[in-house]
Coordinates of C-alpha atoms in Angstrom, one line a residue:
M1 CA 249.0 205.6 107.1
S2 CA 245.8 204.7 105.3
D3 CA 242.5 204.1 107.2
T4 CA 242.7 200.3 106.7
L5 CA 246.0 200.3 108.5
L6 CA 245.0 202.4 111.5
A7 CA 243.5 199.5 113.3
G8 CA 244.7 196.0 113.9
P9 CA 248.2 194.7 113.6
A10 CA 249.7 197.3 111.3
P11 CA 250.5 199.9 114.0
A12 CA 252.0 197.2 116.2
L13 CA 254.1 196.0 113.2
L14 CA 255.5 199.5 112.7
H15 CA 256.2 199.8 116.4
S16 CA 258.1 196.5 116.3
L17 CA 260.1 197.6 113.2
K18 CA 261.2 200.7 115.1
K19 CA 262.3 198.5 118.0
L20 CA 264.2 196.4 115.5
Y21 CA 266.1 199.4 114.3
E22 CA 266.9 200.4 117.8
H23 CA 268.4 197.0 118.6
F24 CA 270.2 196.5 115.2
P25 CA 270.8 199.9 113.7
H26 CA 273.4 198.4 111.3
S27 CA 270.6 196.5 109.5
Q28 CA 269.9 197.8 106.0
G29 CA 267.2 195.5 104.5
L30 CA 264.2 193.4 105.4
V31 CA 263.6 189.8 104.2
I32 CA 260.1 188.3 104.4
A33 CA 259.9 184.5 105.1
L34 CA 257.0 183.9 102.6
S35 CA 255.1 180.6 102.6
G36 CA 252.1 182.1 100.9
G37 CA 249.8 181.3 103.8
L38 CA 247.6 183.8 105.4
D39 CA 250.1 184.9 108.1
S40 CA 253.0 185.6 105.8
M41 CA 250.8 187.2 103.2
V42 CA 249.5 189.6 105.9
L43 CA 253.1 190.4 106.9
L44 CA 254.1 191.0 103.3
D45 CA 251.1 193.2 102.6
M46 CA 251.6 195.3 105.7
C47 CA 255.3 195.8 105.1
C48 CA 254.5 197.0 101.6
E49 CA 251.8 199.4 102.7
L50 CA 254.0 200.7 105.6
Q51 CA 257.2 201.0 103.5
P52 CA 257.1 204.9 103.5
E53 CA 257.2 204.7 107.3
W54 CA 260.2 202.4 107.6
I55 CA 262.3 202.9 104.4
A56 CA 264.5 205.5 106.1
M57 CA 265.5 202.9 108.7
F58 CA 266.1 200.1 106.2
P59 CA 267.2 201.9 103.0
Q60 CA 267.9 198.6 101.1
G61 CA 264.1 198.0 101.1
M62 CA 262.6 194.5 101.2
R63 CA 262.7 191.2 99.5
A64 CA 261.1 187.8 100.1
I65 CA 262.3 184.2 100.3
H66 CA 260.0 181.2 99.5
V67 CA 261.2 177.8 100.5
H68 CA 260.0 174.9 98.3
H69 CA 260.0 171.8 100.5
G70 CA 258.6 169.4 97.9
L71 CA 256.3 167.8 100.4
S72 CA 253.0 168.6 98.7
V73 CA 251.7 168.0 95.2
N74 CA 250.8 171.7 95.3
A75 CA 254.3 172.9 96.1
D76 CA 255.0 174.2 92.6
R77 CA 251.7 176.1 92.5
W78 CA 252.5 177.7 95.9
L79 CA 255.9 178.8 94.5
D80 CA 254.2 180.4 91.5
F81 CA 251.6 182.1 93.7
C82 CA 254.3 183.7 95.9
K83 CA 256.2 185.0 92.9
Q84 CA 253.0 186.5 91.4
Q85 CA 252.1 188.2 94.7
C86 CA 255.6 189.7 95.0
D87 CA 255.6 190.7 91.3
A88 CA 252.3 192.5 91.9
R89 CA 253.9 194.5 94.7
A90 CA 257.3 195.0 92.9
I91 CA 259.0 192.9 95.5
H92 CA 261.9 190.6 94.5
C93 CA 261.2 187.0 95.5
V94 CA 263.9 184.3 95.8
S95 CA 262.6 180.8 95.7
V96 CA 264.8 177.9 96.9
K97 CA 264.1 174.2 96.6
A98 CA 265.0 172.4 99.9
G99 CA 263.8 168.9 99.2
A100 CA 267.3 167.4 99.3
I101 CA 268.1 169.1 102.6
L102 CA 264.8 168.0 104.1
Q103 CA 265.4 164.4 103.1
R104 CA 268.8 164.4 104.9
Y105 CA 267.1 165.5 108.1
L106 CA 264.3 162.8 107.7
A107 CA 267.0 160.2 107.2
A108 CA 268.7 161.4 110.4
G109 CA 265.4 160.6 112.3
D110 CA 263.7 164.0 112.4
S111 CA 259.9 164.2 112.2
V112 CA 258.4 165.7 109.1
E113 CA 257.7 168.9 111.0
E114 CA 261.2 169.2 112.4
A115 CA 262.9 168.3 109.2
A116 CA 260.9 170.9 107.3
R117 CA 261.7 173.6 109.9
R118 CA 265.4 172.8 109.9
A119 CA 265.6 172.7 106.1
R120 CA 263.8 176.0 105.9
Y121 CA 266.1 177.8 108.4
Q122 CA 269.2 176.3 106.7
V123 CA 268.0 178.0 103.5
F124 CA 267.3 181.3 105.3
E125 CA 270.7 181.2 107.0
R126 CA 272.5 180.6 103.6
E127 CA 270.5 183.4 101.9
L128 CA 270.6 186.1 104.6
A129 CA 273.2 188.8 104.2
H130 CA 275.0 190.3 107.2
D131 CA 273.0 193.5 107.1
E132 CA 269.6 191.9 106.5
V133 CA 266.9 190.9 109.0
L134 CA 264.5 188.0 108.3
L135 CA 260.9 188.8 109.3
T136 CA 258.7 185.8 110.2
A137 CA 254.9 185.9 110.7
H138 CA 254.8 184.0 113.9
H139 CA 251.9 185.2 116.2
K140 CA 250.5 184.7 119.6
N141 CA 248.7 181.4 118.7
D142 CA 252.0 180.0 117.3
Q143 CA 253.7 181.0 120.5
T144 CA 251.1 179.3 122.6
E145 CA 251.4 176.1 120.6
T146 CA 255.2 176.2 120.9
V147 CA 255.1 176.6 124.7
L148 CA 252.7 173.7 125.1
L149 CA 254.7 171.5 122.6
N150 CA 257.9 172.1 124.5
L151 CA 256.1 171.4 127.8
L152 CA 255.0 168.0 126.5
R153 CA 258.6 167.3 125.3
G154 CA 260.0 167.9 128.8
S155 CA 261.8 171.2 127.9
G156 CA 263.4 173.4 130.6
A157 CA 263.2 177.1 131.0
R158 CA 264.6 177.9 127.6
G159 CA 262.0 175.8 125.7
L160 CA 259.1 176.9 127.9
A161 CA 260.0 180.5 127.2
G162 CA 258.8 180.0 123.7
M163 CA 260.1 181.7 120.6
P164 CA 262.2 184.8 121.3
V165 CA 261.4 188.0 119.4
S166 CA 264.9 188.0 117.9
R167 CA 267.9 185.7 117.4
T168 CA 271.0 185.4 115.3
L169 CA 270.8 183.4 112.1
G170 CA 273.9 183.1 110.0
Q171 CA 275.3 186.5 109.2
G172 CA 272.0 188.3 110.0
Q173 CA 269.1 188.3 112.4
V174 CA 265.6 186.8 112.8
W175 CA 262.9 189.2 114.0
R176 CA 259.3 188.1 114.9
P177 CA 257.3 191.4 114.8
L178 CA 253.8 189.8 115.3
L179 CA 254.3 187.7 118.4
Q180 CA 251.9 190.0 120.3
Q181 CA 249.1 189.7 117.7
G182 CA 246.5 186.9 117.6
R183 CA 245.6 184.9 114.6
A184 CA 242.1 186.5 114.6
D185 CA 243.8 189.9 114.2
L186 CA 245.6 188.7 111.1
E187 CA 242.5 187.1 109.7
A188 CA 240.5 190.4 110.1
Y189 CA 243.3 192.4 108.4
A190 CA 243.3 189.9 105.5
Q191 CA 239.5 190.2 105.1
R192 CA 239.6 194.0 105.2
R193 CA 242.4 194.1 102.6
A194 CA 240.8 191.3 100.4
L195 CA 244.1 189.4 100.4
L196 CA 244.7 186.2 98.6
W197 CA 246.6 183.3 100.3
I198 CA 247.1 179.6 100.0
D199 CA 245.9 176.9 102.4
D200 CA 248.4 174.1 103.0
E201 CA 246.4 170.9 103.3
S202 CA 248.8 169.6 105.8
N203 CA 247.7 172.2 108.3
Q204 CA 244.5 170.0 108.9
D205 CA 246.5 166.8 109.4
I206 CA 246.1 166.1 113.2
R207 CA 248.7 163.4 113.0
L208 CA 251.2 166.2 113.1
S209 CA 251.8 167.3 116.7
R210 CA 251.3 171.0 116.3
N211 CA 248.0 170.5 114.3
F212 CA 246.7 168.1 117.0
L213 CA 247.3 170.8 119.7
R214 CA 245.8 173.5 117.5
H215 CA 242.6 171.7 116.4
Q216 CA 242.0 169.3 119.3
V217 CA 243.8 170.1 122.6
L218 CA 243.8 173.9 122.8
P219 CA 240.0 174.3 122.0
L220 CA 239.2 171.7 124.6
L221 CA 241.4 173.5 127.2
A222 CA 239.7 176.8 126.4
T223 CA 236.3 175.3 127.3
Q224 CA 237.5 174.8 130.8
W225 CA 240.0 177.6 131.1
P226 CA 239.0 180.4 128.7
G227 CA 242.2 182.3 129.4
V228 CA 244.5 179.4 128.7
Q229 CA 246.4 181.3 125.9
D230 CA 247.2 184.3 128.0
T231 CA 248.1 182.0 131.0
L232 CA 250.6 180.0 128.9
L233 CA 252.1 183.2 127.4
R234 CA 252.5 184.7 130.9
T235 CA 254.2 181.5 132.0
A236 CA 256.5 181.8 129.0
A237 CA 257.4 185.4 129.8
L238 CA 258.3 184.4 133.4
L239 CA 260.4 181.5 132.2
A240 CA 262.1 183.8 129.7
D241 CA 263.3 185.9 132.7
S242 CA 264.5 182.7 134.5
D243 CA 266.3 181.5 131.4
Q244 CA 268.1 184.9 131.0
L245 CA 269.3 184.7 134.6
L246 CA 270.5 181.1 134.1
S247 CA 272.3 182.0 130.9
Q248 CA 274.1 184.9 132.7
L249 CA 275.1 182.5 135.5
A250 CA 276.5 179.9 133.0
E251 CA 278.3 182.5 130.9
Q252 CA 279.8 183.9 134.0
Y253 CA 281.2 180.5 135.0
L254 CA 282.6 179.9 131.5
S255 CA 284.2 183.3 131.5
Q256 CA 285.8 182.7 134.9
H257 CA 287.0 179.2 133.9
H258 CA 288.1 180.1 130.3
D259 CA 290.3 177.5 128.7
V260 CA 293.3 178.4 126.5
E261 CA 292.2 176.0 123.7
E262 CA 289.1 176.7 121.7
N263 CA 286.0 174.4 122.2
T264 CA 287.5 172.9 125.4
L265 CA 286.5 172.9 129.0
Q266 CA 288.4 172.1 132.2
V267 CA 286.9 169.2 134.2
A268 CA 288.4 169.6 137.7
D269 CA 286.5 172.8 138.6
L270 CA 283.3 171.4 137.1
L271 CA 283.4 168.3 139.3
V272 CA 283.2 170.4 142.5
A273 CA 280.1 172.2 141.3
S274 CA 276.6 171.0 142.0
P275 CA 274.9 168.5 139.6
A276 CA 272.5 171.3 138.5
M277 CA 275.4 173.7 137.8
Q278 CA 277.2 171.0 135.9
R279 CA 274.3 170.4 133.6
L280 CA 273.7 174.1 133.1
V281 CA 277.4 174.8 132.3
L282 CA 277.7 171.9 129.9
R283 CA 274.5 172.9 128.0
H284 CA 275.9 176.3 127.4
W285 CA 279.4 175.0 126.6
L286 CA 278.0 172.7 124.0
H287 CA 275.9 175.5 122.6
N288 CA 278.8 177.9 122.4
A289 CA 281.1 175.3 120.9
S290 CA 278.6 174.3 118.2
R291 CA 278.5 177.8 116.8
G292 CA 279.9 178.2 113.3
D293 CA 277.7 175.9 111.2
A294 CA 274.7 177.3 112.9
A295 CA 275.7 180.8 114.1
A296 CA 273.2 180.7 117.0
G297 CA 274.5 177.4 118.2
L298 CA 272.7 174.2 119.0
W299 CA 271.1 173.3 122.3
P300 CA 271.6 169.7 123.5
E301 CA 268.8 167.7 125.1
W302 CA 268.8 166.9 128.8
K303 CA 269.5 163.2 128.1
L304 CA 272.6 164.1 126.1
V305 CA 273.9 166.3 128.9
Q306 CA 273.4 163.6 131.5
T307 CA 275.1 161.0 129.3
L308 CA 278.0 163.4 128.9
I309 CA 278.4 163.7 132.6
D310 CA 278.0 160.0 133.3
E311 CA 280.1 158.6 130.5
V312 CA 282.7 161.3 129.8
V313 CA 283.0 163.8 132.6
L314 CA 283.1 161.1 135.3
A315 CA 285.2 158.6 133.2
T316 CA 288.3 157.2 134.8
A317 CA 291.6 158.9 134.2
D318 CA 292.8 156.2 131.9
A319 CA 289.6 156.0 129.8
E320 CA 289.3 157.4 126.3
P321 CA 285.5 158.2 126.3
L322 CA 283.9 159.3 123.1
L323 CA 280.3 160.7 122.7
H324 CA 278.7 161.6 119.4
W325 CA 276.4 164.6 119.1
Q326 CA 275.1 166.3 115.9
G327 CA 277.9 164.8 113.9
R328 CA 280.5 166.0 116.3
E329 CA 282.8 164.2 118.7
I330 CA 283.0 165.0 122.4
R331 CA 286.1 163.5 124.1
R332 CA 287.9 163.8 127.4
F333 CA 291.7 163.6 127.9
R334 CA 293.3 164.3 131.2
D335 CA 291.4 167.3 132.8
R336 CA 289.9 168.6 129.6
L337 CA 286.8 168.1 127.5
Y338 CA 287.0 168.6 123.8
M339 CA 284.4 169.0 121.1
M340 CA 285.4 168.7 117.5
W341 CA 284.3 167.6 114.0
P342 CA 285.7 164.1 113.2
A343 CA 289.1 164.1 111.5
E344 CA 289.4 163.1 107.9
P345 CA 290.6 159.6 107.6
M346 CA 294.4 159.3 107.1
P347 CA 295.4 157.8 103.8
P348 CA 298.0 155.0 104.0
A349 CA 301.4 156.5 104.1
P350 CA 304.2 155.0 101.9
I351 CA 306.2 152.4 103.7
D352 CA 309.4 154.5 103.5
G353 CA 307.5 157.7 104.4
L354 CA 306.8 161.0 102.7
L355 CA 309.9 162.6 101.2
W356 CA 310.4 166.2 102.3
R357 CA 312.5 167.4 99.4
Q358 CA 314.9 170.3 99.7
T359 CA 314.9 173.1 97.2
P360 CA 318.0 173.6 95.0
D361 CA 319.2 176.3 97.5
G362 CA 319.0 173.8 100.4
R363 CA 315.9 175.0 102.1
L364 CA 313.0 172.8 103.2
P365 CA 309.8 174.4 101.9
V366 CA 306.4 174.1 103.6
M367 CA 305.2 170.6 103.4
V368 CA 301.4 170.0 103.1
L369 CA 300.5 166.6 104.6
P370 CA 297.9 164.4 102.8
G371 CA 294.7 163.5 104.5
N372 CA 294.0 167.1 105.8
N373 CA 296.7 166.5 108.4
G374 CA 298.0 170.1 108.3
S375 CA 301.5 171.2 107.2
L376 CA 305.1 171.2 108.4
R377 CA 307.6 174.1 108.2
L378 CA 311.1 174.5 109.4
L379 CA 311.6 177.5 111.7
Q380 CA 314.6 178.9 113.4
S381 CA 314.6 178.3 117.2
K382 CA 316.6 180.1 119.9
E383 CA 316.6 177.1 122.3
A384 CA 316.0 173.4 122.3
G385 CA 316.3 173.3 118.6
M386 CA 317.9 170.8 116.3
V387 CA 320.7 171.0 113.8
F388 CA 319.8 171.9 110.2
P389 CA 318.8 168.6 108.5
A390 CA 321.8 167.6 106.4
G391 CA 320.5 164.3 105.1
E392 CA 317.4 162.9 103.4
C393 CA 314.3 164.0 105.2
R394 CA 311.2 161.8 105.4
V395 CA 307.9 162.1 107.4
R396 CA 306.4 159.0 108.8
Y397 CA 303.7 158.1 111.4
R398 CA 303.7 155.7 114.3
S399 CA 302.6 152.4 112.7
A400 CA 303.5 150.1 115.6
D401 CA 304.2 150.3 119.4
G402 CA 307.7 148.9 119.1
L403 CA 309.4 152.2 117.9
E404 CA 311.8 153.6 120.5
C405 CA 313.7 156.8 120.7
A406 CA 315.3 159.2 123.2
L407 CA 314.4 162.9 123.5
A408 CA 317.5 165.1 123.8
G409 CA 319.1 164.6 127.2
R410 CA 316.7 161.9 128.3
P411 CA 316.7 158.0 128.4
R412 CA 315.5 155.9 125.6
R413 CA 311.8 155.2 125.8
A414 CA 309.0 153.7 123.7
L415 CA 307.5 156.3 121.4
K416 CA 304.1 155.4 122.7
K417 CA 305.2 156.3 126.3
I418 CA 306.8 159.6 125.1
L419 CA 303.6 160.7 123.5
Q420 CA 301.6 159.8 126.6
E421 CA 303.9 161.7 128.9
S422 CA 304.0 164.7 126.6
D423 CA 300.2 165.0 127.0
V424 CA 299.5 164.3 123.3
P425 CA 295.8 163.4 123.1
P426 CA 295.2 159.8 122.0
W427 CA 293.3 160.7 118.8
I428 CA 296.3 162.9 117.8
R429 CA 299.1 160.3 118.4
A430 CA 298.6 158.2 115.2
R431 CA 298.5 161.5 113.2
T432 CA 301.6 163.0 114.8
P433 CA 304.3 163.6 112.1
L434 CA 307.7 162.0 112.8
L435 CA 310.7 163.5 111.0
F436 CA 313.4 161.0 110.1
I437 CA 316.8 162.2 108.8
D438 CA 318.7 159.4 107.0
D439 CA 316.2 156.9 108.6
Q440 CA 316.9 158.1 112.1
L441 CA 314.1 159.7 114.2
A442 CA 315.1 163.3 114.6
W443 CA 312.0 165.2 115.6
I444 CA 308.5 164.4 117.1
A445 CA 306.0 167.1 116.1
G446 CA 304.5 168.8 119.1
V447 CA 307.1 167.2 121.4
G448 CA 310.7 168.1 120.4
V449 CA 314.1 167.0 119.2
C450 CA 315.6 163.5 119.6
E451 CA 319.0 162.6 121.0
G452 CA 321.8 163.1 118.5
F453 CA 320.1 165.8 116.5
Q454 CA 320.0 168.7 119.0
A455 CA 321.8 171.9 118.3
D456 CA 324.8 172.9 120.5
K457 CA 324.0 174.7 123.7
G458 CA 324.0 178.4 123.3
S459 CA 323.5 178.3 119.6
S460 CA 320.3 178.8 117.6
G461 CA 318.8 175.7 116.0
W462 CA 315.8 174.7 114.0
A463 CA 312.3 173.5 115.0
V464 CA 309.7 171.6 113.0
N465 CA 306.4 173.4 113.4
W466 CA 303.3 171.3 112.8
Q467 CA 300.4 173.5 111.8
M468 CA 297.6 171.1 112.9
P469 CA 294.5 170.8 110.8
V470 CA 291.2 172.4 111.8
N471 CA 288.5 169.7 111.4
E472 CA 285.5 171.1 109.5
A473 CA 281.9 170.1 109.2
P474 CA 281.4 167.4 106.6
E475 CA 280.0 168.5 103.3
H476 CA 276.5 167.3 102.4

C-alpha cells in the first residue's frame, strides 16, 4: 500500500472489503455506483489503488455504473466525465439513461429527490449480476442526514436506524464501505491525490430537504451540541438493534402462522394479538409479499398499515374490502388476507363460449384461456370425476346470477350460491371457467362435477384442472 493510502479512509475501505468477502464469499466482482461527485470519485480511486489487495477475493475485478437522470443541463457532461475517468483507470463504465423511469415516479407523486433515488436503484437492480456487489460512497454525514430526515418523517425504528451497511438488491448485494468515514476524511484524501470531480449544482439548492438539513439545520445544531453527529449515529445504532429484535419477533410469528397459499395471511390469530403486534406483523407480511419486483421488498408507511387494519382486517365477514398499495391489491376473504397484482381485464367471451376442440384421436388438448386466465387440461381422476366428454365442449363464464345447476349428489342451487359456499374468492368467481357439454353445465373449475356427468362409483373418471394465472407486475 502506497504512503498516500496509509492514512485516512483507504485502510478502512480495505477492512470493509474483507468483511464483505466474509459475509458474501460467493461474490466475484465489485461495481462502483459512480455519480462523478467527490465521494464516488474517492471510492473509485481507492478501489483502483487497492486492487492488488482485494483482487484475490473478487477475481472478476471492478466496473462502474453511471446513471444519467437528465435533471441537469450538465448531465451529458457528467456522463462524459465519468467515462473519461474510468478509461484513464482502465475501468469499464456502463452509463444508463433513467429519465423515463424518473418521470414515472414523479408522475406517481414522488419528490424529485425520491424519484431520482428510486430510478437510480431500479437501474442498479437491473444491471447487477448475481455474483456482483454494488459499492456506494455513502459516509457518516450522509447517515446523519438520513437519520434526521427519517425522524422528521415520523419513521419508526427501521427508518431511524439509518442506512444498513448491506442489503439485497435484485440478484446481488449493496455494500456501503465508507459509513464510518466522515466527509472531511474523503475531502482530505481527494486533495492528497489531486482528484478531479464534478459539483452537482442541485447540492446547493436548500429547497431540497436533504440540502436544507446539510446547509442550514445541522450546522446550527452543531453550534449548540457539537457532538450532534455522533449522538445521532449512536441513536441509530441503538435503534438498529431494536429493529433487529422486532424483525425477529415478526418473522417468528409469520413462521408459526404460515399460510398454505403464497402472499396470504390468516386473520383470526392476528385479531387476538395486541394492536402493536398487529402493526408489526402486517408491516413485515407486506414487506415479504412485495418481494420479487424489488428483491429486498417494500416497506409500507404507518398510515397504510393502520388503514389496512381499520378497513380490511376489521371488515365485516360479508364485506369485500380492497386496498391499493404500490400498484398491488390487498383483499380479505373469509379468514384470509391476500396481496396480489391486479388481474388482466377479461376480454368479452363469445356468446356461445370458447370451443374446446378435440384432436382427431379424441383427446382434449391443453386449452389456453384468453385474457391471461390460465389454462385447462383434462386429467384422469380416481374419485369424484366425470365421464369422458362425448359431446361438444365449450368454456363459458358466469354472465348473470340466474344460472343454476346441481353438483353431483346435491340439490339444484344458483351458481352464485355454489361458488360462495365453495369458498371461491369474489374476484375469482367471474373468471371461473365453466365447462359445458352439449350446452349442459358439466364441470365448475375449482369446484367439481355437476349432476348427470359424474363417473360411476368405483370407476375412474376425468377432472378439469384449471391452472390459474399468476398475476404479474404491469409493464412500464
